[in-house]
Amino acid sequence: MARKIIIDTDPGQDDAVAILLALASPEELEVLGITAVAGNVPLALTSKNARIVCELAGNIDVPVFAGCEAPLRRRLVTAEHVHGKTGLDGVALPDPAMKLQPAHAVDFLIDALRAAPEGEITLCPLGPLTNIATAFTRAPDIVGRVREIVLMGGAYFEVGNITPAAEFNIYVDPEAAEIVFKSGVPLTVMPLDVTHKALVTKPRVEAFAALGTRVGEVVASWTRFFERFDLEKYGSEGAPLHDPTVIAWLLRPELFSGRHINVEIETASELTRGMTVADWWGVTDRAPNATFMGDIDAEAFFALLTQRLARL
Ligand code: RIB
Ligand code: CA
């Protein structure tokens, strides 16, 4: 029986690859819906890009919802410097024909969790946690109905990518992250500590291109585009492919390792706003609330990703 998931996302090229991986894995994953949130680019673009990706995957049946256009209490910070003005720069893609669902993403999250049996739905946030936190605040009864949350966000050893202290998804809406990390929902976190080991090196980009499909060509173009930021910044041999690690964990958790630890979110200090204060060394008596990943079998991850993308 396929695991039922809802992907909450701010596409973003890496979000797009994560959505493609999920839609290419119907035996294991049933995508009940995709909820767009403001993040890498404004909501009007993330909700459009999510539909572009579904059409690229050849799946116009998955419902796409627009959610929150700004963080709970802060001004929106976007990341066009990484993802380009459209959020999916790197290749020109047609505007989507598929329509947005009329319901707000937060209402969809609430209704879907109330309608499903308890513990059936997994939430997969790939951007700022505004939609999830808003749903939990508006309908506290759904919190206990979530099977688990598997998210991309935060950092410990890798520290920040948008500030010296914070990773982008958490930085954009730290108050939302605090609500999610304190919710008590079982939490698996893919931080920069893992995603910075999932680098799209040249051979890996060439493997996407060598698929000889439109999807392979587009994914290769996307990864070539957004790696320029990381090469300049980190001097790495390729961009970190952040968000697909969430979907890959659902498919093959054995590719990852981490620790069940306490993770708290900095919301008070402007200097360290959005920092994930991860008690990796167990130096406090704070109760563990998250499985915080630290390592990945990158070769196997990219082999899985490439093999699944070949299906589309
Ligand atoms: O810091 C990386 C995260 O921020 C990824 O999810 C990327 O898509 C951006 O949302
Ligand atoms: Ca994202």
Short mmCIF file of C-alpha atoms and ligand atoms in Angstrom, two decimals:
data_model
loop_
_atom_site.label_atom_id
_atom_site.label_comp_id
_atom_site.label_asym_id
_atom_site.label_seq_id
_atom_site.Cartn_x
_atom_site.Cartn_y
_atom_site.Cartn_z
CA MET A 1 0.00 0.00 0.00
CA ALA A 2 1.50 3.33 -1.05
CA ARG A 3 2.23 5.86 1.70
CA LYS A 4 -0.10 8.87 1.47
CA ILE A 5 1.80 12.17 1.42
CA ILE A 6 1.17 15.89 1.01
CA ILE A 7 4.11 17.90 -0.38
CA ASP A 8 4.34 21.49 0.90
CA THR A 9 6.70 23.37 -1.33
CA ASP A 10 8.23 26.60 -2.69
CA PRO A 11 9.56 25.57 -6.14
CA GLY A 12 12.57 26.22 -6.59
CA GLN A 13 14.49 23.84 -8.85
CA ASP A 14 15.33 21.43 -6.02
CA ASP A 15 11.68 21.33 -4.89
CA ALA A 16 10.80 20.57 -8.51
CA VAL A 17 13.15 17.58 -8.61
CA ALA A 18 11.67 16.35 -5.32
CA ILE A 19 8.15 16.54 -6.78
CA LEU A 20 9.30 14.67 -9.90
CA LEU A 21 10.87 11.93 -7.74
CA ALA A 22 7.64 11.55 -5.77
CA LEU A 23 5.45 11.44 -8.88
CA ALA A 24 7.81 8.88 -10.42
CA SER A 25 7.31 6.54 -7.44
CA PRO A 26 3.56 5.68 -7.40
CA GLU A 27 4.14 2.18 -6.00
CA GLU A 28 5.53 3.64 -2.80
CA LEU A 29 4.01 7.14 -2.63
CA GLU A 30 0.48 8.47 -3.23
CA VAL A 31 0.69 12.26 -3.53
CA LEU A 32 -2.67 13.44 -2.18
CA GLY A 33 -1.90 17.06 -2.98
CA ILE A 34 0.75 19.70 -3.40
CA THR A 35 0.48 22.85 -1.27
CA ALA A 36 2.48 25.87 -2.39
CA VAL A 37 3.96 28.38 0.03
CA ALA A 38 5.89 31.63 -0.44
CA GLY A 39 9.62 31.07 -0.09
CA ASN A 40 12.21 30.85 -2.84
CA VAL A 41 9.95 33.13 -4.88
CA PRO A 42 6.55 34.72 -4.10
CA LEU A 43 3.42 32.55 -3.85
CA ALA A 44 2.11 33.50 -7.30
CA LEU A 45 5.24 31.85 -8.75
CA THR A 46 5.56 28.88 -6.38
CA SER A 47 1.91 27.93 -7.01
CA LYS A 48 2.49 28.29 -10.78
CA ASN A 49 5.79 26.38 -10.69
CA ALA A 50 4.26 23.47 -8.80
CA ARG A 51 1.79 23.03 -11.67
CA ILE A 52 4.54 23.37 -14.29
CA VAL A 53 6.38 20.50 -12.59
CA CYS A 54 3.26 18.30 -12.44
CA GLU A 55 2.70 18.83 -16.16
CA LEU A 56 6.38 18.08 -16.87
CA ALA A 57 5.85 14.80 -14.99
CA GLY A 58 2.74 14.14 -17.09
CA ASN A 59 0.51 14.18 -14.02
CA ILE A 60 -2.25 16.79 -14.16
CA ASP A 61 -4.45 14.88 -11.69
CA VAL A 62 -2.57 15.81 -8.53
CA PRO A 63 -4.38 18.80 -6.94
CA VAL A 64 -2.25 21.91 -6.40
CA PHE A 65 -3.27 24.51 -3.81
CA ALA A 66 -1.95 28.00 -3.10
CA GLY A 67 -1.22 28.67 0.57
CA CYS A 68 0.31 31.45 2.63
CA GLU A 69 1.90 34.36 0.81
CA ALA A 70 3.91 35.62 3.79
CA PRO A 71 5.45 34.28 7.00
CA LEU A 72 3.41 34.35 10.21
CA ARG A 73 4.98 37.49 11.57
CA ARG A 74 7.79 38.57 9.33
CA ARG A 75 8.36 40.17 5.96
CA LEU A 76 8.89 37.56 3.23
CA VAL A 77 12.50 36.91 2.26
CA THR A 78 12.95 35.25 -1.13
CA ALA A 79 15.91 33.59 -2.89
CA GLU A 80 15.90 34.73 -6.51
CA HIS A 81 19.70 35.02 -6.22
CA VAL A 82 19.77 31.22 -6.11
CA HIS A 83 16.73 30.14 -8.14
CA GLY A 84 16.36 33.05 -10.59
CA LYS A 85 13.43 35.40 -11.08
CA THR A 86 10.95 32.67 -12.03
CA GLY A 87 12.13 30.23 -9.38
CA LEU A 88 12.69 27.65 -12.12
CA ASP A 89 15.33 29.46 -14.17
CA GLY A 90 17.67 27.36 -16.30
CA VAL A 91 15.18 26.29 -18.95
CA ALA A 92 12.11 27.88 -20.53
CA LEU A 93 8.95 25.94 -19.72
CA PRO A 94 5.38 26.66 -20.85
CA ASP A 95 2.87 28.25 -18.48
CA PRO A 96 0.69 25.55 -16.89
CA ALA A 97 -2.68 24.66 -18.37
CA MET A 98 -3.80 22.90 -15.17
CA LYS A 99 -5.68 25.16 -12.77
CA LEU A 100 -5.04 25.84 -9.11
CA GLN A 101 -7.57 24.28 -6.78
CA PRO A 102 -10.06 26.87 -5.43
CA ALA A 103 -9.45 25.92 -1.77
CA HIS A 104 -6.69 27.53 0.24
CA ALA A 105 -3.80 25.14 0.98
CA VAL A 106 -4.34 25.47 4.72
CA ASP A 107 -7.99 24.42 4.36
CA PHE A 108 -6.90 21.48 2.23
CA LEU A 109 -4.39 20.38 4.87
CA ILE A 110 -7.02 20.61 7.62
CA ASP A 111 -9.75 18.87 5.60
CA ALA A 112 -7.46 16.11 4.33
CA LEU A 113 -6.14 15.31 7.81
CA ARG A 114 -9.65 15.32 9.33
CA ALA A 115 -11.01 13.08 6.56
CA ALA A 116 -8.19 10.51 6.62
CA PRO A 117 -7.79 7.85 9.29
CA GLU A 118 -5.51 8.99 12.12
CA GLY A 119 -1.82 8.43 11.36
CA GLU A 120 -2.33 7.90 7.64
CA ILE A 121 -0.91 11.09 6.08
CA THR A 122 2.77 12.11 6.03
CA LEU A 123 3.54 15.80 5.53
CA CYS A 124 6.63 16.64 3.42
CA PRO A 125 7.50 20.34 3.81
CA LEU A 126 10.23 21.51 1.42
CA GLY A 127 10.03 25.27 2.11
CA PRO A 128 9.16 27.66 4.94
CA LEU A 129 6.73 26.04 7.40
CA THR A 130 4.06 28.74 7.23
CA ASN A 131 1.26 26.58 5.77
CA ILE A 132 1.83 23.74 8.23
CA ALA A 133 2.03 26.01 11.27
CA THR A 134 -1.07 27.94 10.20
CA ALA A 135 -3.03 24.69 9.81
CA PHE A 136 -1.85 23.43 13.22
CA THR A 137 -2.80 26.72 14.87
CA ARG A 138 -6.20 27.00 13.18
CA ALA A 139 -7.11 23.32 13.78
CA PRO A 140 -5.18 21.86 16.72
CA ASP A 141 -7.22 18.66 16.39
CA ILE A 142 -5.27 17.69 13.23
CA VAL A 143 -1.85 17.66 14.92
CA GLY A 144 -2.37 14.21 16.44
CA ARG A 145 -3.71 12.91 13.13
CA VAL A 146 -0.42 13.38 11.23
CA ARG A 147 1.59 10.19 10.74
CA GLU A 148 4.88 12.12 10.64
CA ILE A 149 6.57 15.14 9.14
CA VAL A 150 9.65 14.70 6.95
CA LEU A 151 11.10 18.10 6.12
CA MET A 152 14.11 19.78 4.56
CA GLY A 153 15.42 22.54 6.78
CA GLY A 154 17.90 23.61 9.40
CA ALA A 155 21.56 22.92 9.92
CA TYR A 156 24.00 22.15 12.71
CA PHE A 157 27.59 21.43 11.64
CA GLU A 158 26.94 23.18 8.32
CA VAL A 159 25.51 26.28 10.07
CA GLY A 160 23.69 28.77 7.79
CA ASN A 161 23.19 29.38 4.06
CA ILE A 162 21.10 32.57 4.21
CA THR A 163 22.80 33.98 7.33
CA PRO A 164 25.86 32.72 9.21
CA ALA A 165 23.45 31.01 11.64
CA ALA A 166 20.35 29.91 9.73
CA GLU A 167 19.19 27.76 6.83
CA PHE A 168 16.72 29.46 4.46
CA ASN A 169 13.48 27.49 5.11
CA ILE A 170 13.70 28.00 8.86
CA TYR A 171 15.05 31.56 8.58
CA VAL A 172 12.11 32.77 6.46
CA ASP A 173 9.53 31.79 9.09
CA PRO A 174 11.15 30.87 12.41
CA GLU A 175 7.87 31.27 14.33
CA ALA A 176 6.25 28.69 12.04
CA ALA A 177 9.20 26.37 12.49
CA GLU A 178 8.94 26.72 16.26
CA ILE A 179 5.28 25.65 16.13
CA VAL A 180 6.12 22.59 14.03
CA PHE A 181 9.17 21.55 16.06
CA LYS A 182 7.15 21.90 19.31
CA SER A 183 4.03 20.19 17.90
CA GLY A 184 4.94 16.71 19.11
CA VAL A 185 4.43 15.26 15.62
CA PRO A 186 7.17 12.68 14.83
CA LEU A 187 9.73 14.69 12.89
CA THR A 188 12.51 13.66 10.50
CA VAL A 189 14.77 16.54 9.46
CA MET A 190 17.02 16.76 6.40
CA PRO A 191 19.39 19.62 7.33
CA LEU A 192 22.20 21.17 5.30
CA ASP A 193 24.45 18.67 7.13
CA VAL A 194 22.99 16.04 4.80
CA THR A 195 22.11 18.05 1.71
CA HIS A 196 25.60 19.50 1.44
CA LYS A 197 26.78 15.92 0.93
CA ALA A 198 24.29 15.44 -1.94
CA LEU A 199 26.18 17.51 -4.50
CA VAL A 200 25.19 17.55 -8.14
CA THR A 201 28.65 16.92 -9.54
CA LYS A 202 29.31 17.08 -13.28
CA PRO A 203 28.97 13.29 -13.81
CA ARG A 204 25.64 13.35 -11.99
CA VAL A 205 24.34 16.22 -14.13
CA GLU A 206 25.53 14.36 -17.22
CA ALA A 207 23.64 11.26 -16.02
CA PHE A 208 20.43 13.33 -15.95
CA ALA A 209 21.15 14.66 -19.45
CA ALA A 210 22.02 11.15 -20.69
CA LEU A 211 18.49 9.94 -19.90
CA GLY A 212 17.60 11.34 -23.31
CA THR A 213 14.18 12.45 -22.07
CA ARG A 214 12.63 15.88 -21.68
CA VAL A 215 12.64 15.41 -17.89
CA GLY A 216 16.32 14.48 -17.94
CA GLU A 217 17.15 17.48 -20.09
CA VAL A 218 15.17 19.87 -17.87
CA VAL A 219 16.61 18.53 -14.61
CA ALA A 220 20.13 18.81 -16.03
CA SER A 221 19.43 22.42 -17.05
CA TRP A 222 17.96 23.29 -13.65
CA THR A 223 20.91 21.83 -11.75
CA ARG A 224 23.42 23.55 -14.02
CA PHE A 225 21.62 26.85 -13.37
CA PHE A 226 21.37 26.82 -9.62
CA GLU A 227 24.79 25.30 -9.02
CA ARG A 228 26.41 28.60 -10.08
CA PHE A 229 25.42 30.12 -6.70
CA ASP A 230 26.97 27.30 -4.68
CA LEU A 231 30.12 27.01 -6.76
CA GLU A 232 30.76 30.71 -6.18
CA LYS A 233 29.79 30.49 -2.52
CA TYR A 234 31.15 27.15 -1.41
CA GLY A 235 33.63 26.38 -4.16
CA SER A 236 32.04 22.97 -4.12
CA GLU A 237 32.11 20.62 -7.03
CA GLY A 238 28.38 20.97 -7.47
CA ALA A 239 25.21 22.37 -5.96
CA PRO A 240 23.56 20.61 -3.01
CA LEU A 241 20.30 18.99 -4.11
CA HIS A 242 18.36 19.76 -0.95
CA ASP A 243 14.68 18.84 -1.23
CA PRO A 244 14.78 15.45 -3.04
CA THR A 245 16.46 14.01 0.08
CA VAL A 246 13.04 14.20 1.79
CA ILE A 247 11.41 12.00 -0.84
CA ALA A 248 14.43 9.70 -1.07
CA TRP A 249 14.18 9.08 2.69
CA LEU A 250 10.59 7.92 2.23
CA LEU A 251 11.71 5.56 -0.51
CA ARG A 252 14.97 4.26 0.98
CA PRO A 253 15.54 5.43 4.58
CA GLU A 254 18.58 3.16 4.83
CA LEU A 255 20.51 5.64 2.68
CA PHE A 256 20.49 8.08 5.61
CA SER A 257 21.73 8.14 9.20
CA GLY A 258 21.14 10.58 12.03
CA ARG A 259 20.27 10.97 15.69
CA HIS A 260 17.03 11.42 17.63
CA ILE A 261 17.77 14.64 19.46
CA ASN A 262 16.32 17.87 20.75
CA VAL A 263 16.09 20.68 18.18
CA GLU A 264 14.88 24.13 19.14
CA ILE A 265 14.38 27.18 16.93
CA GLU A 266 15.83 30.62 17.63
CA THR A 267 13.09 33.25 17.24
CA ALA A 268 14.21 36.03 19.59
CA SER A 269 17.61 37.14 18.38
CA GLU A 270 17.95 38.98 15.06
CA LEU A 271 21.59 37.81 14.90
CA THR A 272 20.72 34.09 15.08
CA ARG A 273 17.07 34.18 13.95
CA GLY A 274 16.05 30.82 12.46
CA MET A 275 19.00 28.87 13.83
CA THR A 276 18.17 25.21 14.55
CA VAL A 277 19.79 24.68 17.94
CA ALA A 278 20.40 20.94 17.65
CA ASP A 279 21.58 19.11 20.77
CA TRP A 280 23.64 16.67 18.67
CA TRP A 281 26.01 15.91 21.57
CA GLY A 282 23.24 15.48 24.17
CA VAL A 283 24.59 18.20 26.46
CA THR A 284 21.14 19.29 27.68
CA ASP A 285 18.24 17.46 29.30
CA ARG A 286 15.83 18.80 26.68
CA ALA A 287 13.50 16.09 25.38
CA PRO A 288 14.35 14.73 21.92
CA ASN A 289 11.78 15.91 19.34
CA ALA A 290 13.38 15.18 15.96
CA THR A 291 15.40 12.62 14.04
CA PHE A 292 18.06 14.95 12.69
CA MET A 293 19.96 13.44 9.78
CA GLY A 294 23.73 13.71 9.54
CA ASP A 295 24.82 11.48 6.67
CA ILE A 296 23.70 10.17 3.29
CA ASP A 297 24.92 7.57 0.79
CA ALA A 298 25.16 10.16 -1.98
CA GLU A 299 26.04 7.71 -4.76
CA ALA A 300 23.01 5.55 -4.00
CA PHE A 301 20.82 8.66 -3.65
CA PHE A 302 21.70 9.91 -7.11
CA ALA A 303 21.38 6.42 -8.60
CA LEU A 304 17.85 6.15 -7.14
CA LEU A 305 16.94 9.65 -8.34
CA THR A 306 18.27 9.11 -11.87
CA GLN A 307 16.62 5.70 -12.18
CA ARG A 308 13.24 7.11 -11.07
CA LEU A 309 13.46 10.20 -13.29
CA ALA A 310 13.99 7.83 -16.23
CA ARG A 311 10.43 6.62 -15.69
CA LEU A 312 8.86 10.00 -16.52
O1 RIB B 1 18.09 26.00 2.23
C1 RIB B 1 17.63 25.17 1.18
C2 RIB B 1 16.14 25.20 1.12
O2 RIB B 1 15.69 26.53 0.85
C3 RIB B 1 15.58 24.34 -0.04
O3 RIB B 1 14.33 23.85 0.32
C4 RIB B 1 15.45 25.34 -1.16
O4 RIB B 1 14.45 24.97 -2.10
C5 RIB B 1 15.02 26.56 -0.40
O5 RIB B 1 13.60 26.47 -0.19
CA CA B 2 12.39 24.36 -1.10
#
